Coordinates of C-alpha atoms in Angstrom, one line a residue:
X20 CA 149.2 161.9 90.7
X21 CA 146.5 163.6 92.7
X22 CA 144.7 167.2 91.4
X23 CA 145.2 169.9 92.8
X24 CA 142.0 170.8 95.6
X25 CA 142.6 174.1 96.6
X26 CA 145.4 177.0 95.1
X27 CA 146.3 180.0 97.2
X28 CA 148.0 182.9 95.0
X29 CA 149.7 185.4 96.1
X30 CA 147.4 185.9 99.2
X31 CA 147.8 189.2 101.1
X32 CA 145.7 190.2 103.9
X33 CA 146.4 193.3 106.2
X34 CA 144.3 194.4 109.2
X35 CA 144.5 198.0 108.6
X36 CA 148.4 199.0 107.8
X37 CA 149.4 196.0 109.8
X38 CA 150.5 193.3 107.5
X39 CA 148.9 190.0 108.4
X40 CA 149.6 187.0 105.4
X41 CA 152.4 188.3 102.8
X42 CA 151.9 187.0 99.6
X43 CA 151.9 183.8 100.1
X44 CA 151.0 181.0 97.8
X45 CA 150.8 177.2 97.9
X46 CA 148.5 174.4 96.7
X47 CA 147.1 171.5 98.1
X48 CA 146.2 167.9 96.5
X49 CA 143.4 165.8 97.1
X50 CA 144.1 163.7 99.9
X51 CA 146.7 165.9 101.4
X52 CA 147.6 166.6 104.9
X53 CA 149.2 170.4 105.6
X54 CA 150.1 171.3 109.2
X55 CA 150.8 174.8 109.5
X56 CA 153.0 176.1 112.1
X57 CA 154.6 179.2 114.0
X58 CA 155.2 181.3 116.4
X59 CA 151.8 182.6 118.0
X60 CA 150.6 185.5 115.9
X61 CA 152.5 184.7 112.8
X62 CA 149.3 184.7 110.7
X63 CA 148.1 180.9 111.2
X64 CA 144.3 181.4 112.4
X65 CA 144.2 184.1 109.7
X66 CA 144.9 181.9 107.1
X67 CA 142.6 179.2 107.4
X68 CA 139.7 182.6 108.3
X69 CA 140.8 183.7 105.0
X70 CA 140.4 180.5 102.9
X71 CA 137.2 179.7 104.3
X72 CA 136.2 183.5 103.2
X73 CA 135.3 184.7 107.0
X74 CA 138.0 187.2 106.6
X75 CA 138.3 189.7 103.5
X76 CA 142.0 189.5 101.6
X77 CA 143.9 192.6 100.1
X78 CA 144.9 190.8 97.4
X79 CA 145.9 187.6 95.6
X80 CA 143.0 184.7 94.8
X81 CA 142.0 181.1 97.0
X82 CA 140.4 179.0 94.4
X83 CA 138.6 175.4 95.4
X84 CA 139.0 172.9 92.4
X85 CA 139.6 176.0 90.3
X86 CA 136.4 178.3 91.1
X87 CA 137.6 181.5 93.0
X88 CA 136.5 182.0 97.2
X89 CA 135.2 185.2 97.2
X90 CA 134.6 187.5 100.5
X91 CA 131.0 188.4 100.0
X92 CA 130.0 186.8 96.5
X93 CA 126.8 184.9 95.8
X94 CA 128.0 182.0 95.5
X95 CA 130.2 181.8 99.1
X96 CA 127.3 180.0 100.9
X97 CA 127.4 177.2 98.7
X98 CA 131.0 176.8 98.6
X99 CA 131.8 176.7 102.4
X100 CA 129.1 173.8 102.4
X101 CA 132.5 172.3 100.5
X102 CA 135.2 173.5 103.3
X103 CA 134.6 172.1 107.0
X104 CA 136.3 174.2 109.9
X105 CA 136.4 173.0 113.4
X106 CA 137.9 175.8 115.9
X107 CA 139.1 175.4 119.1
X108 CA 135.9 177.4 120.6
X109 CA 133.2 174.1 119.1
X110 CA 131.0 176.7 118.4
X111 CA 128.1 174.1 119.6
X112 CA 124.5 175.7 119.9
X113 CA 123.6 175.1 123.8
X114 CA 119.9 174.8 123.4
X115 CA 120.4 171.8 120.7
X116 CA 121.6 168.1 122.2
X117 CA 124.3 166.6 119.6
X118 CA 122.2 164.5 117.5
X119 CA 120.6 168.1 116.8
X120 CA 123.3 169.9 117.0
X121 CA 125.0 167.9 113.9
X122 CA 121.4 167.3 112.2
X123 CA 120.8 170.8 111.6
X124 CA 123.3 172.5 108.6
X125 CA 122.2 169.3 106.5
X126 CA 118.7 169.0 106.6
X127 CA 118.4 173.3 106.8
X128 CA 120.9 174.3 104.6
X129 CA 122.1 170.9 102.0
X130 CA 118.1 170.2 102.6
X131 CA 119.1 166.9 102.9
X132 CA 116.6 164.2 104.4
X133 CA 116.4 164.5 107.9
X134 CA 115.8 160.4 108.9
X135 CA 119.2 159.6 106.3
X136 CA 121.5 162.5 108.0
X137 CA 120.3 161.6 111.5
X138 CA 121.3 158.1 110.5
X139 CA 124.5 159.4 109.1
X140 CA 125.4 161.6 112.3
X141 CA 125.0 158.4 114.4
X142 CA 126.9 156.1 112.7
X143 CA 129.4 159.1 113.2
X144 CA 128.8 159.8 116.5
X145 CA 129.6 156.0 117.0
X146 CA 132.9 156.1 115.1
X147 CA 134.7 158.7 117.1
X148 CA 133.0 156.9 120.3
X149 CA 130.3 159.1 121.2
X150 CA 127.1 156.9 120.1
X151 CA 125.8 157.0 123.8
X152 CA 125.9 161.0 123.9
X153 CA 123.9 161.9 121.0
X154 CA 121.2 163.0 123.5
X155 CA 123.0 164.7 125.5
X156 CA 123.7 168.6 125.7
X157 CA 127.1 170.8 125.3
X158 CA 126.9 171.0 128.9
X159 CA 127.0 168.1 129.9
X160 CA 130.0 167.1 127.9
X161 CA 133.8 167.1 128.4
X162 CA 135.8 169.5 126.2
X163 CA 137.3 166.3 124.2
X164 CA 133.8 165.3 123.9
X165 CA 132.6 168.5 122.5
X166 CA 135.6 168.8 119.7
X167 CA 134.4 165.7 118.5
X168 CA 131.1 166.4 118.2
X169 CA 132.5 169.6 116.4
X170 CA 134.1 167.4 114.1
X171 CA 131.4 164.9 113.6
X172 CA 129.2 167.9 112.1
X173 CA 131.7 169.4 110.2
X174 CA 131.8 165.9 108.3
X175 CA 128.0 165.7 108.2
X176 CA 128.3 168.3 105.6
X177 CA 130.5 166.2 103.1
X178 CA 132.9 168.8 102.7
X179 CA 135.7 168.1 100.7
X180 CA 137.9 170.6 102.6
X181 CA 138.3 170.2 106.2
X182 CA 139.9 173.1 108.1
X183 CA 141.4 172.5 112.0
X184 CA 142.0 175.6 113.9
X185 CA 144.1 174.8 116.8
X186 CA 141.4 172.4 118.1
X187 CA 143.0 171.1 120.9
X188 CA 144.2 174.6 122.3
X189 CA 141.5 174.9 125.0
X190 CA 141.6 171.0 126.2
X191 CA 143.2 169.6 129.5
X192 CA 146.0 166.9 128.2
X193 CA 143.9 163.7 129.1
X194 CA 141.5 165.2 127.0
X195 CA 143.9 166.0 123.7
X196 CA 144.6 162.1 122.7
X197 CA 141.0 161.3 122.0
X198 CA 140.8 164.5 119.7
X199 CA 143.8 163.9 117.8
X200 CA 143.4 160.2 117.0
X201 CA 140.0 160.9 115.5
X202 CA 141.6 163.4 113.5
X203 CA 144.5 160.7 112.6
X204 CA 141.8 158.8 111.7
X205 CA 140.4 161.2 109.1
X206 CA 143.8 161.6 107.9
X207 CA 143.8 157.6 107.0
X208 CA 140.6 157.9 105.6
X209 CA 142.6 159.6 103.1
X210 CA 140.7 163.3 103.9
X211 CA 142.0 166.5 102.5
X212 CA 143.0 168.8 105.6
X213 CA 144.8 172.2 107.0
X214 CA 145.3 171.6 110.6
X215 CA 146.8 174.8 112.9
X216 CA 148.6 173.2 115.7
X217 CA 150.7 173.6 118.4
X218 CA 151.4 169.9 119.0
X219 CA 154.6 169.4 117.4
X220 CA 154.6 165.8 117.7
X221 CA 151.0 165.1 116.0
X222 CA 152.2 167.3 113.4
X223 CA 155.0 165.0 112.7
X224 CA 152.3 162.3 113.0
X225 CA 150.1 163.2 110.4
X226 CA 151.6 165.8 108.1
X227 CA 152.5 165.2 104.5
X228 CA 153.7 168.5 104.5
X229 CA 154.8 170.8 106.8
X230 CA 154.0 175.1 106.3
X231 CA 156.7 176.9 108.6
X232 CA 155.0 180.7 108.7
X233 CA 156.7 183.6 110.4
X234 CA 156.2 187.0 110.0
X235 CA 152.9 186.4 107.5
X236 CA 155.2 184.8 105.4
X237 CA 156.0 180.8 104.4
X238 CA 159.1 180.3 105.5
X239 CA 159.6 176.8 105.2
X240 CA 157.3 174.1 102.7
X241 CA 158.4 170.5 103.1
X242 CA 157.6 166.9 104.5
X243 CA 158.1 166.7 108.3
X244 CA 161.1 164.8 108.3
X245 CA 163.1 167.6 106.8
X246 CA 161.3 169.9 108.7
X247 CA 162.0 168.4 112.0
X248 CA 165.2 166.9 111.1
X249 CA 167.2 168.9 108.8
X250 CA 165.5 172.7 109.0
X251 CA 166.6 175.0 106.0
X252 CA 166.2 178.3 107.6
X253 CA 167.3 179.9 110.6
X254 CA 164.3 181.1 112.2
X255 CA 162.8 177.5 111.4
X256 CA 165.7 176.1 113.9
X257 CA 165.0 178.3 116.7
X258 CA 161.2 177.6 116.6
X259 CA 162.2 174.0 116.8
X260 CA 164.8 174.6 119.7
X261 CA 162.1 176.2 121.8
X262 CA 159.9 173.5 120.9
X263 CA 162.5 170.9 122.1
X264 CA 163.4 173.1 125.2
X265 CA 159.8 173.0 126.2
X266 CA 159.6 169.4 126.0
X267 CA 162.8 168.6 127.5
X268 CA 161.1 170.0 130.4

């Protein structure tokens, strides 16, 4: 049976009196696949912001194989080189081409050897199908393109974590298939991920489990057949009705 990779207890984070995440708790193995879903400001993006320790939490713990996340410790710099997050935004420098762009949180911050992780990022780059753009700048690249370049550095760092923050949310459709297999791909590879998403059918796809929020709250924790098929909740049945309204369309 796999370990346990990261534990979330009783996690409570408020922006001022306004009650974001409500005590929720959950664990996830090695090698496990969560997809987290709601409504739109139900607390998703915060909850990923407050596992990766970009957000301080009111109260409750996020521990990564048992050693506490801290907001502000001296240790947090060292343990996000463990947790890879890939938002929707790619956050790519626009100065840097890719091969740079990937290169540069391993050989500044892991002080890894700069020949091995350029060699590394290309055999990357040529796995998600983007060998022939590693010279190339963010703007000169599609959005698809730039998500995977996104993700392609995240891995660079050999986290053990990966985090997806509603990646495909700013692509055109054409460009939302070439983002998502990659990430199916990961998932095969047997990676250990928490992917926001809106697209209810890739979540099906790829899930081992399925986190219904609403309200701050977990609502629902189960595999995505049950979820999909056989919701235990109310509010869990009219997500999904909207959801199948919308596609209907």
């Amino acid at each position: 049976m796999a370990e346990s990779l990261l534990t979330i207890e009783h996690l409570t984070k408020k922006f001022d009196e306004n009650v974001v995440l409500d005590d929720l708790s959950f664990t996830v193995k090695q090698g496990e696949v969560i997809v987290v879903v709601g409504s739109s400001g139900c607390g998703k993006s915060t909850l990923l912001r407050c596992i990766n320790a970009l957000e301080p939490i009111q109260s409750g713990k996020v521990k990564l194989s048992d050693e506490e996340i801290i907001y502000g410790s001296k240790t947090l710099a060292k343990q996000r080189q463990q947790i890879g997050m890939v938002f929707q935004s790619y956050d790519l420098f626009p100065h840097l081409n890719v091969l740079d762009n990937i290169s540069l949180a391993p050989v500044k911050v892991q002080k890894r050897n700069k020949s091995e992780v350029r060699e590394e990022a290309m055999e990357l780059l040529k796995r998600v199908g983007l060998e022939d753009k590693a010279m190339s700048y963010p703007r000169q690249l599609s959005g698809g393109q730039k998500q995977r370049v996104a993700i392609v550095r995240a891995l660079c760092m050999h986290p053990v974590l990966l985090l997806f923050d509603e990646v495909t949310a700013a692509l055109d459709p054409e460009m939302v298939r070439e983002v998502l297999d990659v990430m199916l791909g990961l998932a095969q590879q047997g990676r250990t991920m928490i992917i926001v998403t809106h697209e209810m059918q890739f979540a099906r796809a790829i899930a081992d489990r399925i986190l219904f929020i609403d309200k701050g709250k977990i609502v629902e924790d189960t595999d995505p057949d049950t979820f999909f098929e056989h919701p235990s909740t109310e509010r869990a049945k009219q997500f999904l009705n909207i959801f199948n309204f919308e596609r209907s369309k």
